[in-house]
XYZ file of C-alpha atoms in Angstrom:
703
model
C -122.394 -95.695 111.208
C -119.469 -93.405 110.477
C -117.851 -93.872 107.072
C -114.555 -95.653 106.917
C -111.781 -93.458 105.541
C -109.004 -95.852 106.314
C -108.104 -96.410 102.636
C -109.572 -93.320 101.084
C -111.179 -89.929 101.546
C -114.679 -88.556 101.601
C -114.831 -88.731 97.774
C -114.126 -92.397 97.666
C -110.651 -91.955 96.116
C -107.414 -93.343 97.536
C -105.661 -90.837 99.746
C -102.499 -90.699 97.565
C -104.547 -90.162 94.377
C -106.608 -87.457 96.039
C -103.554 -85.657 97.301
C -101.867 -85.830 93.863
C -104.952 -84.426 92.167
C -105.195 -81.659 94.763
C -101.508 -80.853 94.301
C -101.884 -80.784 90.508
C -104.983 -78.607 90.752
C -103.223 -76.246 93.127
C -100.219 -75.965 90.810
C -102.406 -75.292 87.778
C -104.384 -72.650 89.665
C -101.159 -71.027 90.849
C -99.749 -70.850 87.328
C -103.035 -69.490 85.964
C -103.207 -66.881 88.710
C -99.602 -65.834 88.067
C -100.287 -65.518 84.343
C -103.396 -63.429 84.939
C -101.491 -61.211 87.347
C -98.700 -60.767 84.801
C -101.221 -59.793 82.124
C -102.873 -57.295 84.451
C -99.548 -55.707 85.318
C -98.605 -55.546 81.672
C -101.905 -53.920 80.755
C -101.571 -51.462 83.633
C -98.034 -50.574 82.588
C -99.079 -50.067 78.982
C -102.036 -47.866 79.885
C -99.770 -45.812 82.124
C -96.103 -45.267 81.596
C -95.569 -47.898 78.890
C -97.461 -46.020 76.220
C -95.511 -42.855 76.952
C -92.163 -44.666 76.874
C -93.061 -46.377 73.603
C -94.076 -43.083 72.047
C -90.894 -41.456 73.274
C -88.733 -44.234 71.832
C -90.565 -44.008 68.521
C -90.068 -40.244 68.388
C -86.392 -40.554 69.239
C -85.947 -43.315 66.626
C -87.702 -41.265 63.966
C -85.604 -38.252 64.852
C -82.405 -40.303 64.713
C -83.343 -41.662 61.284
C -84.251 -38.199 60.004
C -80.870 -36.886 61.122
C -79.123 -39.658 59.161
C -81.188 -39.336 55.989
C -79.673 -36.079 54.857
C -77.252 -35.686 51.926
C -74.335 -34.741 54.164
C -74.696 -38.004 56.075
C -75.521 -40.246 53.126
C -72.521 -39.004 51.132
C -70.123 -39.079 54.068
C -66.726 -40.775 54.013
C -67.776 -43.923 55.996
C -70.568 -44.554 53.513
C -68.092 -44.266 50.654
C -66.117 -47.030 52.341
C -69.312 -49.083 52.592
C -69.814 -48.649 48.840
C -66.253 -49.867 48.282
C -66.945 -52.915 50.444
C -70.071 -53.688 48.436
C -68.165 -53.579 45.156
C -65.398 -55.815 46.528
C -67.924 -58.354 47.868
C -69.932 -58.341 44.644
C -66.765 -59.209 42.783
C -65.643 -61.825 45.317
C -69.057 -63.468 45.696
C -70.476 -63.056 42.184
C -68.459 -61.531 39.362
C -65.255 -63.488 39.841
C -67.073 -66.766 39.086
C -68.365 -65.411 35.806
C -64.943 -64.015 34.921
C -63.143 -67.293 35.629
C -65.604 -69.394 33.646
C -65.613 -66.964 30.708
C -61.847 -67.379 30.412
C -62.470 -71.119 29.741
C -64.830 -70.560 26.819
C -64.831 -73.351 24.265
C -63.573 -71.123 21.472
C -60.443 -70.327 23.480
C -59.027 -73.845 23.238
C -61.017 -76.010 20.793
C -59.080 -76.858 17.607
C -61.510 -78.537 15.239
C -61.798 -78.103 11.467
C -63.861 -75.172 10.224
C -67.578 -75.904 10.321
C -67.249 -78.623 12.980
C -70.180 -79.111 15.357
C -68.663 -80.762 18.453
C -70.604 -82.129 21.375
C -69.599 -80.210 24.494
C -69.504 -82.098 27.772
C -68.417 -81.168 31.297
C -67.309 -83.515 34.080
C -68.082 -82.510 37.678
C -66.209 -84.499 40.314
C -66.671 -84.866 44.067
C -69.161 -82.149 45.028
C -69.314 -84.134 48.296
C -71.982 -82.049 50.048
C -70.831 -81.209 53.571
C -73.010 -82.859 56.233
C -72.782 -84.015 59.892
C -70.309 -86.701 58.825
C -67.792 -84.115 57.563
C -66.915 -82.244 60.758
C -68.610 -84.148 63.592
C -66.786 -82.285 66.362
C -67.705 -78.781 65.292
C -70.255 -76.850 67.401
C -73.696 -76.071 66.059
C -73.239 -72.560 64.616
C -70.128 -73.462 62.609
C -71.514 -76.505 60.812
C -74.563 -74.792 59.251
C -72.349 -71.855 58.273
C -69.930 -74.277 56.587
C -72.822 -75.930 54.713
C -74.023 -72.562 53.471
C -70.623 -71.243 52.351
C -69.591 -74.428 50.526
C -73.012 -74.836 48.892
C -72.970 -71.216 47.740
C -69.532 -71.708 46.198
C -70.696 -74.711 44.162
C -73.995 -73.045 43.275
C -72.261 -69.939 41.938
C -69.711 -72.018 40.043
C -72.373 -74.235 38.511
C -74.582 -71.296 37.579
C -71.678 -69.593 35.819
C -70.810 -72.898 34.132
C -74.316 -73.267 32.744
C -74.856 -69.635 31.747
C -71.488 -69.018 30.120
C -70.563 -72.422 28.659
C -74.009 -73.956 27.996
C -72.768 -77.571 27.824
C -74.758 -80.226 26.006
C -74.061 -82.828 28.711
C -73.021 -82.699 32.364
C -71.757 -85.902 33.987
C -70.800 -86.442 37.644
C -67.918 -88.680 38.693
C -69.142 -89.777 42.127
C -69.036 -88.673 45.761
C -72.187 -86.623 45.440
C -72.533 -86.688 49.243
C -69.967 -86.828 52.011
C -71.840 -89.121 54.398
C -74.354 -90.780 52.076
C -73.220 -94.260 53.095
C -73.804 -93.432 56.781
C -77.528 -92.661 56.641
C -79.661 -95.724 57.237
C -82.242 -96.952 54.730
C -85.959 -97.363 55.237
C -85.909 -101.120 54.578
C -83.094 -102.282 56.844
C -79.946 -104.081 55.772
C -77.774 -101.242 57.049
C -75.799 -102.872 59.846
C -72.114 -103.523 59.232
C -71.102 -107.200 59.253
C -69.257 -108.502 62.275
C -65.977 -108.909 60.417
C -65.935 -105.148 59.581
C -66.669 -103.833 63.051
C -63.812 -102.125 64.784
C -62.216 -100.867 61.548
C -63.803 -97.431 61.651
C -61.364 -94.647 62.645
C -61.543 -93.647 66.296
C -62.647 -90.077 65.548
C -65.674 -91.461 63.672
C -66.444 -94.465 65.848
C -67.770 -92.393 68.758
C -70.333 -90.744 66.443
C -71.420 -93.860 64.518
C -74.241 -94.809 66.899
C -75.503 -91.244 66.980
C -75.577 -91.111 63.185
C -77.463 -94.395 63.018
C -80.163 -93.165 65.422
C -80.442 -89.523 64.399
C -80.006 -89.686 60.619
C -81.829 -92.056 58.346
C -83.902 -92.220 55.195
C -85.588 -88.855 55.788
C -82.261 -87.121 56.192
C -80.901 -88.765 53.032
C -83.931 -87.505 51.122
C -83.268 -83.996 52.434
C -79.697 -84.277 51.158
C -81.023 -85.496 47.803
C -83.274 -82.432 47.608
C -80.284 -80.267 48.536
C -78.272 -81.797 45.679
C -81.169 -81.168 43.331
C -81.421 -77.546 44.446
C -77.763 -77.042 43.574
C -77.539 -78.874 40.256
C -80.939 -79.907 38.886
C -82.646 -76.562 39.451
C -79.779 -74.618 37.835
C -79.287 -77.015 34.924
C -81.868 -75.170 32.836
C -79.807 -71.968 32.988
C -77.752 -73.398 30.112
C -80.816 -73.496 27.880
C -83.204 -76.303 27.094
C -81.839 -77.105 23.634
C -78.451 -78.611 22.694
C -75.963 -77.346 20.152
C -76.208 -77.943 16.428
C -76.540 -81.570 15.355
C -76.655 -82.834 18.926
C -79.349 -85.247 20.039
C -80.286 -83.610 23.334
C -79.128 -82.126 26.620
C -78.353 -84.540 29.431
C -77.342 -84.525 33.075
C -76.043 -87.890 34.347
C -75.213 -88.184 38.072
C -75.486 -91.982 38.396
C -71.816 -92.871 38.957
C -71.390 -93.509 42.716
C -68.410 -92.702 44.930
C -67.123 -94.380 48.055
C -68.758 -91.654 50.184
C -72.073 -92.549 48.541
C -71.892 -96.349 48.861
C -68.712 -97.353 50.689
C -65.862 -99.334 49.175
C -65.408 -103.024 48.377
C -66.751 -105.213 51.176
C -68.130 -102.106 52.882
C -70.731 -101.511 50.148
C -74.231 -102.156 51.497
C -76.609 -103.503 48.817
C -79.591 -101.613 50.288
C -77.656 -98.330 50.177
C -76.732 -99.050 46.547
C -80.359 -99.782 45.660
C -81.436 -96.483 47.173
C -78.757 -94.601 45.231
C -79.670 -96.202 41.891
C -83.386 -95.656 42.520
C -82.875 -91.873 42.672
C -79.830 -91.301 40.434
C -80.004 -94.118 37.874
C -78.189 -97.384 37.225
C -74.676 -97.366 38.601
C -73.416 -99.452 35.648
C -74.539 -98.010 32.330
C -73.614 -97.274 28.728
C -74.394 -93.943 27.014
C -73.713 -92.903 23.431
C -72.870 -89.198 23.399
C -71.395 -87.254 20.504
C -70.587 -90.455 18.568
C -68.588 -91.745 21.546
C -69.540 -94.535 23.935
C -69.345 -93.719 27.638
C -69.181 -96.713 29.963
C -69.808 -95.926 33.634
C -68.688 -98.662 36.033
C -69.395 -99.075 39.743
C -65.748 -99.742 40.576
C -66.579 -99.677 44.294
C -68.618 -102.872 44.056
C -66.155 -104.364 41.564
C -63.384 -104.052 44.165
C -65.208 -106.430 46.513
C -64.430 -109.286 44.113
C -60.663 -108.965 44.623
C -60.604 -107.750 48.207
C -58.678 -109.696 50.829
C -61.852 -110.125 52.881
C -63.173 -112.466 50.196
C -61.701 -115.257 52.289
C -63.840 -114.344 55.308
C -67.254 -113.765 53.767
C -69.356 -114.265 50.670
C -69.340 -110.907 48.878
C -71.025 -112.068 45.671
C -74.115 -109.978 46.433
C -71.900 -106.912 46.151
C -69.772 -107.653 43.072
C -72.020 -109.962 40.991
C -74.070 -107.156 39.327
C -70.966 -105.411 37.998
C -69.433 -108.709 36.878
C -72.599 -109.480 34.917
C -72.510 -106.002 33.390
C -68.888 -106.345 32.256
C -69.648 -109.741 30.745
C -72.203 -108.177 28.386
C -70.836 -104.675 27.962
C -69.297 -105.184 24.500
C -72.583 -106.384 23.071
C -74.409 -103.517 24.784
C -71.973 -101.034 23.236
C -72.501 -102.415 19.748
C -76.298 -102.420 20.045
C -76.406 -98.819 21.245
C -73.984 -97.741 18.492
C -76.167 -99.453 15.905
C -79.241 -97.622 17.223
C -77.371 -94.339 16.929
C -76.393 -95.036 13.327
C -79.981 -96.024 12.457
C -81.187 -92.739 13.907
C -78.818 -90.694 11.730
C -79.899 -92.708 8.694
C -83.474 -91.746 9.432
C -84.534 -95.265 10.354
C -86.315 -96.575 13.423
C -83.859 -97.151 16.237
C -85.479 -100.435 17.268
C -85.830 -103.530 15.101
C -89.184 -104.467 13.594
C -90.217 -108.128 13.725
C -92.424 -110.067 11.314
C -95.870 -110.669 12.737
C -97.043 -114.242 12.159
C -98.832 -117.020 13.935
C -97.106 -120.409 14.339
C -97.296 -123.378 16.594
C -95.080 -123.086 19.629
C -93.549 -126.489 18.966
C -92.359 -125.284 15.544
C -91.149 -121.833 16.674
C -87.395 -121.174 16.442
C -85.517 -118.489 18.349
C -82.108 -119.062 16.785
C -82.214 -116.641 13.885
C -83.930 -113.651 15.479
C -82.839 -110.265 14.096
C -80.444 -108.371 16.385
C -78.847 -104.948 16.487
C -75.599 -106.567 17.542
C -73.765 -107.340 14.328
C -70.737 -108.732 16.118
C -67.212 -107.551 15.484
C -68.256 -106.066 12.138
C -70.813 -103.745 13.723
C -70.192 -100.086 14.518
C -68.198 -99.441 17.671
C -67.524 -95.846 18.653
C -64.430 -94.715 20.575
C -65.054 -95.711 24.178
C -64.528 -93.566 27.289
C -64.300 -95.331 30.649
C -65.735 -93.583 33.720
C -64.782 -94.769 37.200
C -64.868 -92.924 40.488
C -61.662 -94.631 41.659
C -58.614 -94.124 39.394
C -56.954 -97.055 37.634
C -53.844 -98.559 39.108
C -50.426 -97.089 38.313
C -46.957 -97.692 39.708
C -46.185 -95.701 42.881
C -44.475 -92.434 42.046
C -46.028 -92.097 38.564
C -46.055 -88.312 38.035
C -49.375 -86.555 37.511
C -48.068 -83.680 35.404
C -47.743 -79.895 35.748
C -51.458 -79.209 36.327
C -51.491 -80.979 39.676
C -51.848 -78.334 42.383
C -50.651 -80.099 45.531
C -47.059 -80.402 44.332
C -45.642 -79.431 40.934
C -43.371 -81.950 39.172
C -39.832 -82.275 40.415
C -37.277 -80.462 38.295
C -35.413 -83.011 36.120
C -31.627 -83.147 36.264
C -29.611 -81.180 33.752
C -29.828 -82.787 30.341
C -32.923 -84.896 31.109
C -35.962 -84.067 28.960
C -38.403 -86.586 30.380
C -40.280 -86.119 33.694
C -38.700 -87.365 36.889
C -39.934 -90.855 37.753
C -40.710 -91.799 40.400
C -41.894 -88.416 41.641
C -43.572 -89.245 44.934
C -44.748 -85.703 45.729
C -46.346 -85.063 42.337
C -47.807 -88.564 42.100
C -51.168 -89.808 43.270
C -50.618 -91.357 46.682
C -51.490 -95.046 46.644
C -53.007 -96.214 49.906
C -56.139 -97.803 51.370
C -58.161 -97.655 54.569
C -61.645 -97.790 56.005
C -64.130 -97.410 53.124
C -61.590 -96.030 50.661
C -58.799 -97.030 48.310
C -56.931 -94.436 46.272
C -56.613 -96.655 43.179
C -58.095 -99.899 41.942
C -55.964 -102.992 42.019
C -53.955 -103.898 38.950
C -56.214 -106.923 38.419
C -59.427 -104.866 38.449
C -57.897 -102.147 36.270
C -56.845 -104.598 33.557
C -60.194 -106.352 33.768
C -62.057 -103.084 33.213
C -60.081 -102.036 30.153
C -60.072 -105.481 28.514
C -63.741 -106.244 29.253
C -64.964 -102.945 27.809
C -62.660 -102.813 24.781
C -61.668 -99.948 22.482
C -61.066 -97.644 25.468
C -59.352 -94.480 24.199
C -59.673 -92.378 27.356
C -60.635 -92.701 31.019
C -61.886 -90.150 33.547
C -62.025 -90.587 37.311
C -62.505 -88.611 40.529
C -61.870 -89.359 44.210
C -58.448 -87.655 44.559
C -59.855 -84.062 44.457
C -56.801 -82.823 42.527
C -55.848 -83.041 38.868
C -53.771 -85.962 37.649
C -53.047 -87.025 34.066
C -51.232 -90.252 33.252
C -50.790 -92.636 30.332
C -51.118 -96.213 31.535
C -48.993 -99.192 30.625
C -49.558 -101.530 27.680
C -51.382 -103.966 29.977
C -54.108 -101.351 30.109
C -53.842 -100.547 26.380
C -51.895 -97.326 27.007
C -55.111 -95.600 28.025
C -54.812 -91.911 28.917
C -56.592 -91.125 32.180
C -57.483 -87.778 33.734
C -58.453 -87.562 37.393
C -60.753 -84.536 37.632
C -60.494 -81.797 40.225
C -63.235 -81.451 42.830
C -65.822 -78.717 42.360
C -66.001 -78.092 46.114
C -63.857 -75.588 48.032
C -63.824 -77.884 51.101
C -61.883 -80.833 49.646
C -58.373 -79.766 50.644
C -57.448 -78.238 47.276
C -57.225 -74.414 47.222
C -58.314 -74.074 43.583
C -61.395 -76.147 42.638
C -62.265 -76.798 39.017
C -64.044 -78.958 36.451
C -63.081 -80.758 33.256
C -64.321 -79.655 29.851
C -64.465 -82.220 27.027
C -65.135 -81.477 23.371
C -66.202 -84.459 21.221
C -66.121 -84.471 17.402
C -66.355 -87.761 15.543
C -68.089 -87.529 12.151
C -69.221 -90.957 10.874
C -70.443 -92.475 7.608
C -73.707 -94.330 7.105
C -72.191 -97.507 8.571
C -70.894 -95.824 11.697
C -67.244 -95.714 10.629
C -65.277 -92.637 11.638
C -64.467 -90.109 8.919
C -61.634 -88.611 10.914
C -58.483 -88.747 8.816
C -55.063 -89.955 9.909
C -56.572 -91.328 13.130
C -56.724 -87.885 14.639
C -58.083 -87.670 18.186
C -61.827 -87.235 18.413
C -61.648 -85.819 21.918
C -60.121 -82.637 23.351
C -60.035 -81.651 27.015
C -59.448 -78.503 29.045
C -59.126 -77.926 32.805
C -61.147 -74.915 33.958
C -60.061 -73.443 37.283
C -62.436 -71.650 39.641
C -61.753 -68.824 42.141
C -59.773 -69.475 45.298
C -62.230 -68.785 48.095
C -59.479 -68.560 50.692
C -57.870 -65.831 48.604
C -61.200 -64.002 48.580
C -61.432 -64.215 52.366
C -57.837 -62.965 52.640
C -58.819 -59.963 50.504
C -61.656 -59.203 52.905
C -59.279 -59.440 55.878
C -56.751 -57.035 54.325
C -59.488 -54.600 53.345
C -60.886 -54.789 56.875
C -57.534 -53.844 58.404
C -57.067 -50.983 55.922
C -60.599 -49.759 56.655
C -59.922 -49.523 60.391
C -56.587 -47.755 59.818
C -58.177 -45.228 57.454
C -61.025 -44.504 59.851
C -58.612 -44.012 62.769
C -56.534 -41.566 60.717
C -59.668 -39.688 59.706
C -60.825 -39.515 63.335
C -57.602 -37.751 64.338
C -57.914 -35.364 61.400
C -61.415 -34.258 62.400
C -60.331 -31.972 65.292
C -56.972 -31.174 63.704
C -58.459 -29.894 60.426
C -61.816 -28.895 61.891
C -63.635 -31.411 59.672
C -67.318 -32.164 59.985
C -67.623 -35.042 62.498
C -69.641 -38.111 61.560
C -70.771 -38.944 65.084
C -74.060 -37.291 66.016
C -72.982 -36.923 69.660
C -71.968 -33.335 70.229
C -73.415 -32.026 66.970
C -75.799 -29.088 67.233
C -79.418 -29.957 66.450
C -80.302 -29.424 62.820
C -84.057 -28.978 63.061
C -84.670 -28.418 66.777
C -85.184 -30.881 69.565
C -87.507 -33.818 69.616
C -89.530 -32.244 72.363
C -90.004 -28.455 72.691
C -87.648 -26.630 75.024
C -90.290 -24.012 75.752
C -94.039 -23.974 75.570
C -96.016 -20.977 74.495
C -99.284 -20.576 76.291
C -101.798 -17.804 76.916
C -103.752 -17.517 80.166
C -106.333 -15.055 81.299
C -105.458 -12.775 84.183
C -107.091 -13.408 87.522
C -108.870 -10.151 88.391
C -109.409 -11.180 91.966
C -105.774 -11.833 92.679
C -104.588 -8.953 90.562
C -101.949 -10.780 88.588
C -101.852 -13.050 85.587
C -99.715 -15.684 83.921
C -97.517 -14.878 80.926
C -99.168 -14.288 77.601
C -98.378 -16.146 74.384
C -95.336 -14.046 73.805
C -93.607 -15.190 76.980
C -92.203 -18.476 78.150
C -93.700 -20.319 81.081
C -90.204 -20.843 82.377
C -89.927 -17.168 83.282
C -90.993 -15.776 86.605
C -94.554 -14.648 87.072
C -95.438 -11.028 87.156
C -93.991 -8.981 89.979
C -97.528 -7.901 90.936
C -97.982 -10.845 93.244
C -99.498 -11.288 96.634
C -97.970 -12.996 99.576
C -99.121 -16.453 98.668
C -97.369 -18.349 95.951
C -98.846 -20.014 92.902
C -97.605 -23.066 91.053
C -98.008 -24.587 87.627
C -97.965 -28.312 87.011
C -97.864 -29.684 83.467
C -98.825 -26.320 82.056
C -102.002 -25.874 84.129
C -102.455 -23.249 86.833
C -102.889 -24.526 90.368
C -104.511 -22.924 93.339
C -102.663 -20.752 95.782
C -100.354 -22.470 98.170
C -101.535 -22.600 101.783
C -98.027 -21.680 102.882
C -97.972 -17.959 103.617
C -94.269 -17.705 104.273
C -92.638 -15.094 102.162
C -89.715 -15.821 99.930
C -88.391 -15.482 96.428
C -89.993 -17.338 93.588
C -88.487 -20.747 92.874
C -87.026 -21.162 96.382
C -88.563 -23.672 98.776
C -90.683 -26.666 97.996
C -94.038 -24.883 97.872
C -93.069 -21.423 96.759
C -93.088 -20.082 93.223
C -94.012 -21.684 89.912
C -93.149 -25.354 89.423
C -92.871 -27.314 86.151
C -93.031 -31.068 86.516
C -90.622 -32.726 84.051
C -91.470 -36.316 83.163
C -88.070 -38.014 82.952
C -89.497 -40.889 80.957
C -90.593 -38.398 78.273
C -87.753 -35.901 78.192
C -84.152 -37.052 78.494
C -82.724 -33.720 79.461
C -81.702 -32.843 75.939
C -79.043 -35.555 75.685
C -80.424 -37.055 72.462
C -80.256 -33.817 70.476
C -77.330 -32.071 72.102
C -79.396 -29.398 73.941
C -78.325 -30.303 77.447
C -77.798 -27.051 79.290
C -74.645 -26.520 81.225
C -73.188 -23.472 82.802
C -70.512 -21.827 80.703
C -67.012 -22.311 81.944
C -63.695 -20.994 80.798
C -61.908 -23.653 78.680
C -58.474 -24.837 79.766
C -55.847 -26.802 77.866
C -56.768 -29.890 79.834
C -60.479 -29.626 79.140
C -59.765 -28.904 75.458
C -57.575 -32.007 75.208
C -60.228 -34.108 76.892
C -62.857 -32.755 74.526
C -60.760 -33.541 71.455
C -59.887 -36.996 72.774
C -63.562 -37.727 73.364
C -64.372 -36.510 69.843
C -61.695 -38.761 68.305
C -62.958 -41.748 70.311
C -66.544 -41.133 69.237
C -65.476 -40.831 65.612
C -63.503 -44.085 65.674
C -66.318 -46.050 67.276
C -69.163 -44.534 65.266
C -67.539 -44.776 61.833
C -66.123 -48.268 62.416
C -69.447 -49.580 63.669
C -71.308 -47.991 60.762
C -69.029 -49.561 58.130
C -68.951 -52.917 59.951
C -72.671 -53.520 60.320
C -73.522 -52.315 56.822
C -70.777 -54.401 55.181
C -71.645 -57.495 57.225
C -75.304 -56.993 56.472
C -74.597 -56.877 52.741
C -72.469 -60.033 52.988
C -75.290 -61.753 54.895
C -77.695 -60.739 52.112
C -75.411 -62.166 49.403
C -75.002 -65.358 51.436
C -78.757 -65.694 51.922
C -79.434 -65.207 48.202
C -76.806 -67.811 47.337
């Protein structure tokens, strides 16, 4: 019985499956055959002409390099311009940072009594590392280049800061990242609530879904490592030991900004937990230089007074900071007491009596405590908040603000103009930001903390110094400039703070006449845009100078820089004649030239009727053509030399190309000089350009 192939083939497989397998097998065999054929052709080419071409290119490259590595070329005018470019770029990319920071040295502005040992602290505000959130519409090559340039600027500034100033403490004032709040967490809880959807600006909204899918916990960790590479790795450049009579070197980056967490109701608790897990508690108290620094997460605090309180329960956001402020005075006193005990040579922690008693008789009312109440030591307190405290609109920021200097007061007026809307910090709010805290939150901060003598903040990117109203205890506040060159302020900077508060054995200040225990100084960094403008001007001058020089070369008969048209210095790459010695043929009665003659010359005149030829330097047999004629005429008459065009380029590379002499005319002379000028302009400009750009790329790569 014949097999039934109605639903299959002879192999028992369905027809469609069999055909697909056959098609796949055929395609694989075709690709394999094509690959094998390509390899064979490549091997054949290499064993034939490829090896010769490669050798020729190597010889020409070596010859070209040898022609450039001579003193006349190395010390030529274009290379002097390259040296100038290198010096200018070294100053613009390296030395100017050191120079600027050196001008801010502590000794230049500190005014403490002789023998004082101040604690030296530096505030860094808004490094705000550029990321995909910063310029979402930019194409791929520009964004990485922007990351590199801005990171290098901060790295060079921070390195100079550490090497030259060697601060005892470095504290950050928030906005460590630009899009930190946008990158999802590993444990969920990242989605925005319904009542906040639709508030994102239109230019960001179209990228929000992409950010949520493409960037997450792994990307945030990469950004954390990037921050560490900039600031943690270079922190040790300032030395591992603090100044005299200081307790230790510290770096404290735990204060968050709205770009790290969001603002008010937009703060996501899971994002805040991630931030505090890697940078430290967002609400904290530190005793530094006999001063108490209180860092407050004002972003979460703002949720407690936000208008959206009526639409949702935001207690999960603001409750931790409310709890912190409720206990902060006691925390301050306990930490101050520990500091005083340390300087007295005592144990910082209390020691308890060890005894055994029945739990029903145990009393916890009279336990010893470091908090001695209002009578305990309490150092001058410094409030740190990423968002500035509230002030009336138009409150001037002072002469150090870069955006707009103060308005000139009318004739006879000695006080600053108020309101001064241009010089003032602009008070506004929007999606995930608010330029100042509310009046309610500002008063709450100052009153809850107590004994606040100074406040420092960030967020605005420019400098602003104000003295607040009596409702906020007339606290002086400085908003610190951003360290980044990409924050809209041409001149970045950082704030230097010198702390000197000698105390007695009970923690009371020994400073007489209530003199300030804190001095500050704004240190300005280089203007990167000015550096780029310098490069642009130098580039234009370089081209102009090279064009002028190119016209002077034929006019003054100067040595041209371009190798085209120059006579060969050490002969050609390949020989122009070959010396060879051949034995005479006694039967024919004539011989080939001896070693003293060139093979390019005619053979001896004692020839017979049949011609002879030479191919690749070897003698060939007599030609069967018996027609008479002069040597070198006709296809089969006379000696022939086969020139391999893939080996010899006709003498173009070394200027030995033979041409018949012709009488020069004014037109040909003008064309020759014009060609020489054109070659000089192109060759010298290209040489300076690629060497200068290569050096800049090296400096950029090294950071």
